[in-house]
PDB file of C-alpha atoms in Angstrom:
ATOM      1  CA  UNK A  48      73.189  64.246  36.782  1.00  0.00           C
ATOM      2  CA  UNK A  49      70.147  66.474  36.693  1.00  0.00           C
ATOM      3  CA  UNK A  50      67.251  65.192  34.594  1.00  0.00           C
ATOM      4  CA  UNK A  51      64.929  67.313  32.495  1.00  0.00           C
ATOM      5  CA  UNK A  52      62.303  65.113  30.900  1.00  0.00           C
ATOM      6  CA  UNK A  53      59.764  66.248  28.348  1.00  0.00           C
ATOM      7  CA  UNK A  54      56.208  65.153  27.776  1.00  0.00           C
ATOM      8  CA  UNK A  55      56.249  63.356  24.436  1.00  0.00           C
ATOM      9  CA  UNK A  56      52.483  63.642  24.110  1.00  0.00           C
ATOM     10  CA  UNK A  57      52.937  67.409  24.203  1.00  0.00           C
ATOM     11  CA  UNK A  58      56.011  67.724  22.010  1.00  0.00           C
ATOM     12  CA  UNK A  59      55.039  65.513  19.083  1.00  0.00           C
ATOM     13  CA  UNK A  60      53.903  67.877  16.364  1.00  0.00           C
ATOM     14  CA  UNK A  61      50.755  67.310  14.363  1.00  0.00           C
ATOM     15  CA  UNK A  62      52.486  65.829  11.348  1.00  0.00           C
ATOM     16  CA  UNK A  63      53.881  62.982  13.482  1.00  0.00           C
ATOM     17  CA  UNK A  64      50.403  61.989  14.631  1.00  0.00           C
ATOM     18  CA  UNK A  65      49.040  61.047  11.220  1.00  0.00           C
ATOM     19  CA  UNK A  66      48.782  57.397  10.235  1.00  0.00           C
ATOM     20  CA  UNK A  67      51.131  58.013   7.314  1.00  0.00           C
ATOM     21  CA  UNK A  68      53.762  59.607   9.558  1.00  0.00           C
ATOM     22  CA  UNK A  69      53.517  56.836  12.135  1.00  0.00           C
ATOM     23  CA  UNK A  70      53.942  54.203   9.445  1.00  0.00           C
ATOM     24  CA  UNK A  71      56.914  56.082   7.994  1.00  0.00           C
ATOM     25  CA  UNK A  72      58.630  56.273  11.374  1.00  0.00           C
ATOM     26  CA  UNK A  73      57.883  52.605  11.982  1.00  0.00           C
ATOM     27  CA  UNK A  74      59.550  51.782   8.662  1.00  0.00           C
ATOM     28  CA  UNK A  75      62.660  53.797   9.564  1.00  0.00           C
ATOM     29  CA  UNK A  76      62.904  52.271  13.047  1.00  0.00           C
ATOM     30  CA  UNK A  77      62.496  48.759  11.672  1.00  0.00           C
ATOM     31  CA  UNK A  78      65.271  49.419   9.140  1.00  0.00           C
ATOM     32  CA  UNK A  79      67.655  50.462  11.931  1.00  0.00           C
ATOM     33  CA  UNK A  80      66.792  47.435  14.058  1.00  0.00           C
ATOM     34  CA  UNK A  81      67.592  45.147  11.129  1.00  0.00           C
ATOM     35  CA  UNK A  82      70.500  46.914   9.420  1.00  0.00           C
ATOM     36  CA  UNK A  83      71.764  49.724  11.658  1.00  0.00           C
ATOM     37  CA  UNK A  84      72.982  52.923  10.001  1.00  0.00           C
ATOM     38  CA  UNK A  85      72.870  51.313   6.569  1.00  0.00           C
ATOM     39  CA  UNK A  86      69.173  50.667   7.093  1.00  0.00           C
ATOM     40  CA  UNK A  87      68.428  54.235   8.219  1.00  0.00           C
ATOM     41  CA  UNK A  88      70.298  55.933   5.401  1.00  0.00           C
ATOM     42  CA  UNK A  89      69.016  53.754   2.594  1.00  0.00           C
ATOM     43  CA  UNK A  90      65.425  53.774   3.816  1.00  0.00           C
ATOM     44  CA  UNK A  91      65.439  57.566   4.246  1.00  0.00           C
ATOM     45  CA  UNK A  92      66.916  57.920   0.761  1.00  0.00           C
ATOM     46  CA  UNK A  93      64.174  55.750  -0.745  1.00  0.00           C
ATOM     47  CA  UNK A  94      61.484  57.682   1.128  1.00  0.00           C
ATOM     48  CA  UNK A  95      62.838  60.979  -0.148  1.00  0.00           C
ATOM     49  CA  UNK A  96      63.216  59.823  -3.750  1.00  0.00           C
ATOM     50  CA  UNK A  97      59.813  58.115  -3.898  1.00  0.00           C
ATOM     51  CA  UNK A  98      57.708  60.568  -1.926  1.00  0.00           C
ATOM     52  CA  UNK A  99      59.173  63.516  -0.013  1.00  0.00           C
ATOM     53  CA  UNK A 100      60.862  65.172  -3.004  1.00  0.00           C
ATOM     54  CA  UNK A 101      57.400  65.928  -4.397  1.00  0.00           C
ATOM     55  CA  UNK A 102      56.774  68.233  -1.415  1.00  0.00           C
ATOM     56  CA  UNK A 103      60.226  69.430  -0.375  1.00  0.00           C
ATOM     57  CA  UNK A 104      62.839  70.719  -2.805  1.00  0.00           C
ATOM     58  CA  UNK A 105      66.447  70.865  -1.649  1.00  0.00           C
ATOM     59  CA  UNK A 106      66.577  74.640  -2.189  1.00  0.00           C
ATOM     60  CA  UNK A 107      63.543  75.151   0.047  1.00  0.00           C
ATOM     61  CA  UNK A 108      65.152  73.038   2.769  1.00  0.00           C
ATOM     62  CA  UNK A 109      68.404  74.995   2.745  1.00  0.00           C
ATOM     63  CA  UNK A 110      66.654  78.358   2.767  1.00  0.00           C
ATOM     64  CA  UNK A 111      64.225  77.462   5.562  1.00  0.00           C
ATOM     65  CA  UNK A 112      66.880  75.829   7.777  1.00  0.00           C
ATOM     66  CA  UNK A 113      69.773  78.156   6.860  1.00  0.00           C
ATOM     67  CA  UNK A 114      71.689  75.151   5.530  1.00  0.00           C
ATOM     68  CA  UNK A 115      70.583  72.822   8.329  1.00  0.00           C
ATOM     69  CA  UNK A 116      71.649  75.072  11.211  1.00  0.00           C
ATOM     70  CA  UNK A 117      68.096  75.767  12.417  1.00  0.00           C
ATOM     71  CA  UNK A 118      65.906  73.183  14.191  1.00  0.00           C
ATOM     72  CA  UNK A 119      63.886  70.980  11.838  1.00  0.00           C
ATOM     73  CA  UNK A 120      60.109  71.385  11.967  1.00  0.00           C
ATOM     74  CA  UNK A 121      58.692  68.517   9.911  1.00  0.00           C
ATOM     75  CA  UNK A 122      59.115  64.837   9.215  1.00  0.00           C
ATOM     76  CA  UNK A 123      59.821  65.681   5.568  1.00  0.00           C
ATOM     77  CA  UNK A 124      62.755  67.860   6.633  1.00  0.00           C
ATOM     78  CA  UNK A 125      64.056  65.083   8.877  1.00  0.00           C
ATOM     79  CA  UNK A 126      63.903  62.561   6.028  1.00  0.00           C
ATOM     80  CA  UNK A 127      65.646  64.987   3.665  1.00  0.00           C
ATOM     81  CA  UNK A 128      68.391  65.542   6.246  1.00  0.00           C
ATOM     82  CA  UNK A 129      68.859  61.800   6.831  1.00  0.00           C
ATOM     83  CA  UNK A 130      69.059  61.031   3.133  1.00  0.00           C
ATOM     84  CA  UNK A 131      71.413  63.872   2.225  1.00  0.00           C
ATOM     85  CA  UNK A 132      73.750  64.473   5.181  1.00  0.00           C
ATOM     86  CA  UNK A 133      73.730  61.451   7.478  1.00  0.00           C
ATOM     87  CA  UNK A 134      76.297  59.307   5.650  1.00  0.00           C
ATOM     88  CA  UNK A 135      78.933  62.051   5.687  1.00  0.00           C
ATOM     89  CA  UNK A 136      78.224  63.069   9.275  1.00  0.00           C
ATOM     90  CA  UNK A 137      78.322  59.449  10.414  1.00  0.00           C
ATOM     91  CA  UNK A 138      81.683  58.901   8.704  1.00  0.00           C
ATOM     92  CA  UNK A 139      83.129  62.083  10.211  1.00  0.00           C
ATOM     93  CA  UNK A 140      81.972  61.277  13.721  1.00  0.00           C
ATOM     94  CA  UNK A 141      83.146  57.677  13.457  1.00  0.00           C
ATOM     95  CA  UNK A 142      86.588  59.095  12.684  1.00  0.00           C
ATOM     96  CA  UNK A 143      86.766  61.172  15.860  1.00  0.00           C
ATOM     97  CA  UNK A 144      85.437  58.247  17.932  1.00  0.00           C
ATOM     98  CA  UNK A 145      88.468  56.242  16.853  1.00  0.00           C
ATOM     99  CA  UNK A 146      90.469  58.352  19.332  1.00  0.00           C
ATOM    100  CA  UNK A 147      88.754  56.427  22.129  1.00  0.00           C
ATOM    101  CA  UNK A 148      90.880  53.413  21.180  1.00  0.00           C
ATOM    102  CA  UNK A 149      89.806  49.862  20.503  1.00  0.00           C
ATOM    103  CA  UNK A 150      91.232  48.749  23.834  1.00  0.00           C
ATOM    104  CA  UNK A 151      88.904  50.913  25.916  1.00  0.00           C
ATOM    105  CA  UNK A 152      86.551  48.948  28.138  1.00  0.00           C
ATOM    106  CA  UNK A 153      84.357  51.176  30.249  1.00  0.00           C
ATOM    107  CA  UNK A 154      84.644  49.714  33.727  1.00  0.00           C
ATOM    108  CA  UNK A 155      82.666  52.514  35.351  1.00  0.00           C
ATOM    109  CA  UNK A 156      79.070  53.526  34.868  1.00  0.00           C
ATOM    110  CA  UNK A 157      78.828  55.155  31.446  1.00  0.00           C
ATOM    111  CA  UNK A 158      76.859  58.336  30.743  1.00  0.00           C
ATOM    112  CA  UNK A 159      76.583  59.859  27.270  1.00  0.00           C
ATOM    113  CA  UNK A 160      75.462  63.442  26.643  1.00  0.00           C
ATOM    114  CA  UNK A 161      74.648  64.263  23.007  1.00  0.00           C
ATOM    115  CA  UNK A 162      74.461  68.061  22.670  1.00  0.00           C
ATOM    116  CA  UNK A 163      72.297  69.340  19.813  1.00  0.00           C
ATOM    117  CA  UNK A 164      71.626  65.711  18.994  1.00  0.00           C
ATOM    118  CA  UNK A 165      69.315  66.250  16.035  1.00  0.00           C
ATOM    119  CA  UNK A 166      68.180  62.750  15.099  1.00  0.00           C
ATOM    120  CA  UNK A 167      70.746  61.198  17.446  1.00  0.00           C
ATOM    121  CA  UNK A 168      73.473  60.714  14.852  1.00  0.00           C
ATOM    122  CA  UNK A 169      76.452  61.022  17.205  1.00  0.00           C
ATOM    123  CA  UNK A 170      74.939  58.535  19.649  1.00  0.00           C
ATOM    124  CA  UNK A 171      74.118  56.146  16.790  1.00  0.00           C
ATOM    125  CA  UNK A 172      77.743  56.341  15.644  1.00  0.00           C
ATOM    126  CA  UNK A 173      78.906  55.735  19.222  1.00  0.00           C
ATOM    127  CA  UNK A 174      76.750  52.633  19.650  1.00  0.00           C
ATOM    128  CA  UNK A 175      78.049  51.314  16.336  1.00  0.00           C
ATOM    129  CA  UNK A 176      81.639  51.998  17.462  1.00  0.00           C
ATOM    130  CA  UNK A 177      81.215  50.388  20.886  1.00  0.00           C
ATOM    131  CA  UNK A 178      79.692  47.306  19.305  1.00  0.00           C
ATOM    132  CA  UNK A 179      82.343  46.885  16.619  1.00  0.00           C
ATOM    133  CA  UNK A 180      85.202  47.339  19.076  1.00  0.00           C
ATOM    134  CA  UNK A 181      83.773  45.369  22.023  1.00  0.00           C
ATOM    135  CA  UNK A 182      84.064  48.413  24.284  1.00  0.00           C
ATOM    136  CA  UNK A 183      81.114  47.713  26.538  1.00  0.00           C
ATOM    137  CA  UNK A 184      80.535  44.827  28.907  1.00  0.00           C
ATOM    138  CA  UNK A 185      76.918  44.118  29.860  1.00  0.00           C
ATOM    139  CA  UNK A 186      76.235  47.536  31.305  1.00  0.00           C
ATOM    140  CA  UNK A 187      73.429  50.017  30.781  1.00  0.00           C
ATOM    141  CA  UNK A 188      74.488  53.209  29.011  1.00  0.00           C
ATOM    142  CA  UNK A 189      72.691  56.277  30.301  1.00  0.00           C
ATOM    143  CA  UNK A 190      72.055  58.491  27.266  1.00  0.00           C
ATOM    144  CA  UNK A 191      70.998  62.130  27.481  1.00  0.00           C
ATOM    145  CA  UNK A 192      69.691  63.629  24.241  1.00  0.00           C
ATOM    146  CA  UNK A 193      69.640  67.431  24.128  1.00  0.00           C
ATOM    147  CA  UNK A 194      67.798  69.111  21.243  1.00  0.00           C
ATOM    148  CA  UNK A 195      65.411  72.092  20.841  1.00  0.00           C
ATOM    149  CA  UNK A 196      63.495  70.551  17.899  1.00  0.00           C
ATOM    150  CA  UNK A 197      60.585  68.471  19.151  1.00  0.00           C
ATOM    151  CA  UNK A 198      60.302  66.420  15.982  1.00  0.00           C
ATOM    152  CA  UNK A 199      63.951  65.433  15.709  1.00  0.00           C
ATOM    153  CA  UNK A 200      64.099  64.667  19.425  1.00  0.00           C
ATOM    154  CA  UNK A 201      61.219  62.214  19.083  1.00  0.00           C
ATOM    155  CA  UNK A 202      63.013  60.571  16.164  1.00  0.00           C
ATOM    156  CA  UNK A 203      66.358  60.553  17.994  1.00  0.00           C
ATOM    157  CA  UNK A 204      64.896  58.650  20.935  1.00  0.00           C
ATOM    158  CA  UNK A 205      63.324  56.005  18.705  1.00  0.00           C
ATOM    159  CA  UNK A 206      66.412  55.696  16.500  1.00  0.00           C
ATOM    160  CA  UNK A 207      68.756  55.263  19.468  1.00  0.00           C
ATOM    161  CA  UNK A 208      66.509  52.581  20.955  1.00  0.00           C
ATOM    162  CA  UNK A 209      66.437  50.834  17.575  1.00  0.00           C
ATOM    163  CA  UNK A 210      70.223  50.977  17.158  1.00  0.00           C
ATOM    164  CA  UNK A 211      70.717  49.718  20.716  1.00  0.00           C
ATOM    165  CA  UNK A 212      68.526  46.754  19.840  1.00  0.00           C
ATOM    166  CA  UNK A 213      70.493  46.191  16.628  1.00  0.00           C
ATOM    167  CA  UNK A 214      73.857  46.065  18.425  1.00  0.00           C
ATOM    168  CA  UNK A 215      72.489  44.421  21.597  1.00  0.00           C
ATOM    169  CA  UNK A 216      73.497  47.205  23.983  1.00  0.00           C
ATOM    170  CA  UNK A 217      71.264  48.281  26.848  1.00  0.00           C
ATOM    171  CA  UNK A 218      70.434  51.986  27.039  1.00  0.00           C
ATOM    172  CA  UNK A 219      68.415  54.229  29.305  1.00  0.00           C
ATOM    173  CA  UNK A 220      67.407  57.459  27.568  1.00  0.00           C
ATOM    174  CA  UNK A 221      66.557  60.841  29.053  1.00  0.00           C
ATOM    175  CA  UNK A 222      65.506  63.569  26.657  1.00  0.00           C
ATOM    176  CA  UNK A 223      65.928  67.315  27.084  1.00  0.00           C
ATOM    177  CA  UNK A 224      63.936  69.532  24.738  1.00  0.00           C
ATOM    178  CA  UNK A 225      66.064  72.583  25.372  1.00  0.00           C
ATOM    179  CA  UNK A 226      68.626  74.866  23.819  1.00  0.00           C
ATOM    180  CA  UNK A 227      72.187  74.517  25.065  1.00  0.00           C
ATOM    181  CA  UNK A 228      71.839  77.793  26.968  1.00  0.00           C
ATOM    182  CA  UNK A 229      68.715  76.542  28.753  1.00  0.00           C
ATOM    183  CA  UNK A 230      70.368  73.232  29.604  1.00  0.00           C
ATOM    184  CA  UNK A 231      73.359  74.991  31.170  1.00  0.00           C
ATOM    185  CA  UNK A 232      71.288  77.259  33.412  1.00  0.00           C
ATOM    186  CA  UNK A 233      71.872  74.717  36.164  1.00  0.00           C
ATOM    187  CA  UNK A 234      75.507  73.589  36.567  1.00  0.00           C
ATOM    188  CA  UNK A 235      76.386  70.127  35.298  1.00  0.00           C
ATOM    189  CA  UNK A 236      76.762  67.498  37.983  1.00  0.00           C
ATOM    190  CA  UNK A 237      78.229  64.009  37.638  1.00  0.00           C
ATOM    191  CA  UNK A 238      79.272  61.346  40.108  1.00  0.00           C
ATOM    192  CA  UNK A 239      82.989  60.761  40.635  1.00  0.00           C
ATOM    193  CA  UNK A 240      82.723  57.059  39.752  1.00  0.00           C
ATOM    194  CA  UNK A 241      81.129  57.725  36.346  1.00  0.00           C
ATOM    195  CA  UNK A 242      82.647  57.880  32.855  1.00  0.00           C
ATOM    196  CA  UNK A 243      81.031  60.642  30.803  1.00  0.00           C
ATOM    197  CA  UNK A 244      81.227  60.950  27.027  1.00  0.00           C
ATOM    198  CA  UNK A 245      80.295  64.401  25.720  1.00  0.00           C
ATOM    199  CA  UNK A 246      79.299  64.286  22.051  1.00  0.00           C
ATOM    200  CA  UNK A 247      79.038  67.379  19.831  1.00  0.00           C
ATOM    201  CA  UNK A 248      78.293  66.743  16.175  1.00  0.00           C
ATOM    202  CA  UNK A 249      78.215  69.751  13.848  1.00  0.00           C
ATOM    203  CA  UNK A 250      77.165  72.362  16.382  1.00  0.00           C
ATOM    204  CA  UNK A 251      80.505  73.915  17.383  1.00  0.00           C
ATOM    205  CA  UNK A 252      80.629  76.137  14.291  1.00  0.00           C
ATOM    206  CA  UNK A 253      77.171  77.673  14.858  1.00  0.00           C
ATOM    207  CA  UNK A 254      77.772  81.354  15.612  1.00  0.00           C
ATOM    208  CA  UNK A 255      74.906  81.701  18.094  1.00  0.00           C
ATOM    209  CA  UNK A 256      76.314  78.934  20.312  1.00  0.00           C
ATOM    210  CA  UNK A 257      79.831  80.259  20.863  1.00  0.00           C
ATOM    211  CA  UNK A 258      79.276  81.724  24.336  1.00  0.00           C
ATOM    212  CA  UNK A 259      77.337  78.614  25.353  1.00  0.00           C
ATOM    213  CA  UNK A 260      80.237  76.377  24.252  1.00  0.00           C
ATOM    214  CA  UNK A 261      82.569  78.342  26.514  1.00  0.00           C
ATOM    215  CA  UNK A 262      80.133  77.908  29.416  1.00  0.00           C
ATOM    216  CA  UNK A 263      79.885  74.196  28.652  1.00  0.00           C
ATOM    217  CA  UNK A 264      83.654  73.731  28.663  1.00  0.00           C
ATOM    218  CA  UNK A 265      83.994  75.490  32.022  1.00  0.00           C
ATOM    219  CA  UNK A 266      81.233  73.374  33.569  1.00  0.00           C
ATOM    220  CA  UNK A 267      82.716  70.113  32.265  1.00  0.00           C
ATOM    221  CA  UNK A 268      86.129  71.174  33.525  1.00  0.00           C
ATOM    222  CA  UNK A 269      84.702  71.731  37.019  1.00  0.00           C
ATOM    223  CA  UNK A 270      82.725  68.472  37.141  1.00  0.00           C
ATOM    224  CA  UNK A 271      83.620  65.241  38.906  1.00  0.00           C
ATOM    225  CA  UNK A 272      83.995  62.029  36.929  1.00  0.00           C
ATOM    226  CA  UNK A 273      86.138  60.730  34.086  1.00  0.00           C
ATOM    227  CA  UNK A 274      85.341  62.874  31.055  1.00  0.00           C
ATOM    228  CA  UNK A 275      85.895  62.426  27.324  1.00  0.00           C
ATOM    229  CA  UNK A 276      84.829  64.985  24.723  1.00  0.00           C
ATOM    230  CA  UNK A 277      84.342  64.138  21.056  1.00  0.00           C
ATOM    231  CA  UNK A 278      83.406  67.032  18.774  1.00  0.00           C
ATOM    232  CA  UNK A 279      83.348  67.273  15.003  1.00  0.00           C
ATOM    233  CA  UNK A 280      82.502  69.949  12.473  1.00  0.00           C
ATOM    234  CA  UNK A 281      82.564  70.399   8.736  1.00  0.00           C
ATOM    235  CA  UNK A 282      84.571  73.571   9.272  1.00  0.00           C
ATOM    236  CA  UNK A 283      87.689  74.459  11.248  1.00  0.00           C
ATOM    237  CA  UNK A 284      86.026  77.011  13.489  1.00  0.00           C
ATOM    238  CA  UNK A 285      84.291  77.159  16.840  1.00  0.00           C
ATOM    239  CA  UNK A 286      86.675  74.870  18.699  1.00  0.00           C
ATOM    240  CA  UNK A 287      88.507  77.728  20.405  1.00  0.00           C
ATOM    241  CA  UNK A 288      85.561  78.537  22.660  1.00  0.00           C
ATOM    242  CA  UNK A 289      85.047  74.873  23.476  1.00  0.00           C
ATOM    243  CA  UNK A 290      88.637  74.154  24.449  1.00  0.00           C
ATOM    244  CA  UNK A 291      89.299  77.442  26.256  1.00  0.00           C
ATOM    245  CA  UNK A 292      87.794  76.302  29.566  1.00  0.00           C
ATOM    246  CA  UNK A 293      89.281  72.785  29.527  1.00  0.00           C
ATOM    247  CA  UNK A 294      92.288  73.544  31.694  1.00  0.00           C
ATOM    248  CA  UNK A 295      92.346  70.041  33.248  1.00  0.00           C
ATOM    249  CA  UNK A 296      92.179  68.288  29.880  1.00  0.00           C
ATOM    250  CA  UNK A 297      94.602  67.045  27.287  1.00  0.00           C
ATOM    251  CA  UNK A 298      93.117  68.366  24.034  1.00  0.00           C
ATOM    252  CA  UNK A 299      93.874  67.283  20.486  1.00  0.00           C
ATOM    253  CA  UNK A 300      92.553  68.946  17.350  1.00  0.00           C
ATOM    254  CA  UNK A 301      92.915  67.929  13.738  1.00  0.00           C
ATOM    255  CA  UNK A 302      91.677  68.617  10.240  1.00  0.00           C
ATOM    256  CA  UNK A 303      90.945  65.422   8.352  1.00  0.00           C
ATOM    257  CA  UNK A 304      89.349  63.875   5.292  1.00  0.00           C
ATOM    258  CA  UNK A 305      87.424  60.620   5.054  1.00  0.00           C
ATOM    259  CA  UNK A 306      86.025  58.854   2.035  1.00  0.00           C
ATOM    260  CA  UNK A 307      82.251  58.980   2.077  1.00  0.00           C
ATOM    261  CA  UNK A 308      79.192  59.328  -0.138  1.00  0.00           C
ATOM    262  CA  UNK A 309      76.675  62.081  -0.802  1.00  0.00           C
ATOM    263  CA  UNK A 310      73.123  61.516  -2.009  1.00  0.00           C
ATOM    264  CA  UNK A 311      72.376  64.112  -4.663  1.00  0.00           C
ATOM    265  CA  UNK A 312      68.782  64.954  -3.788  1.00  0.00           C
ATOM    266  CA  UNK A 313      68.265  66.900  -7.006  1.00  0.00           C
ATOM    267  CA  UNK A 314      69.277  64.008  -9.294  1.00  0.00           C
ATOM    268  CA  UNK A 315      68.472  61.219  -6.781  1.00  0.00           C
ATOM    269  CA  UNK A 316      71.795  59.447  -7.222  1.00  0.00           C
ATOM    270  CA  UNK A 317      74.679  58.517  -4.915  1.00  0.00           C
ATOM    271  CA  UNK A 318      78.040  60.148  -5.561  1.00  0.00           C
ATOM    272  CA  UNK A 319      81.491  59.573  -4.127  1.00  0.00           C
ATOM    273  CA  UNK A 320      82.403  62.312  -1.699  1.00  0.00           C
ATOM    274  CA  UNK A 321      85.520  63.277   0.216  1.00  0.00           C
ATOM    275  CA  UNK A 322      84.160  64.492   3.533  1.00  0.00           C
ATOM    276  CA  UNK A 323      86.445  67.109   5.047  1.00  0.00           C
ATOM    277  CA  UNK A 324      86.130  67.885   8.715  1.00  0.00           C
ATOM    278  CA  UNK A 325      87.705  69.179  11.888  1.00  0.00           C
ATOM    279  CA  UNK A 326      87.623  67.425  15.212  1.00  0.00           C
ATOM    280  CA  UNK A 327      88.413  67.913  18.858  1.00  0.00           C
ATOM    281  CA  UNK A 328      89.116  65.079  21.266  1.00  0.00           C
ATOM    282  CA  UNK A 329      89.745  65.770  24.944  1.00  0.00           C
ATOM    283  CA  UNK A 330      90.202  63.720  28.088  1.00  0.00           C
ATOM    284  CA  UNK A 331      91.249  64.421  31.659  1.00  0.00           C
ATOM    285  CA  UNK A 332      95.039  64.863  31.666  1.00  0.00           C
TER     286      UNK A 332
END
């Protein structure tokens, strides 16, 4: 597979270089190493309630990011996102990963591509799933994180490394600071003896990505290797473009609900939440 690395010294924005920011990230990473997703979510929630909420109101976040569909540009925004949305997104993506089956042992080399990875949530959910279901056997997982936001990509890399340490799975990470359109300018290429998991968490319903999703599906369809696609969205839209080019695949779609929780950032309390979602799971027929 082609590799497009970025220079982390160049991409880390100013607010990640402060002592306070470095200590905050260290705290989040340590929480993941010790307690996995529970550690990330609860630590981010505490950081927001105790500090970030004084600088970033939830209304300002939603206006600036168009309800979290635009790339994040600060550590405060990343912490707000982790505290408010991560639990629901993790529960939704864990649901679609269940289609992989608890019996699946990846005998081939495993490559994971996380498109629009944000802070690496889909990959974190995957590592948690593989660990809980004993789906990996002493192999290195090659993880590709694709994300246009420099800040969230830096966090995603560190979070994935921390989760891999927590679940004792070896990973090799390549990062791609690119839009999906930029990433697809060169055709995808995989080896025939490789298993590839394509992860798409909450990007398929973004209007500006629809033509890129169609291009992605055609390129995956034409690629060698054993492919699996796991995609999830809060809304039942956007999957048509993704599945249209998958002529070699068996594709299943569903609308579902899972019990979850939502941190109310305005009142700083946890509330029960029924997380509705739509998913697509595809594999070579």
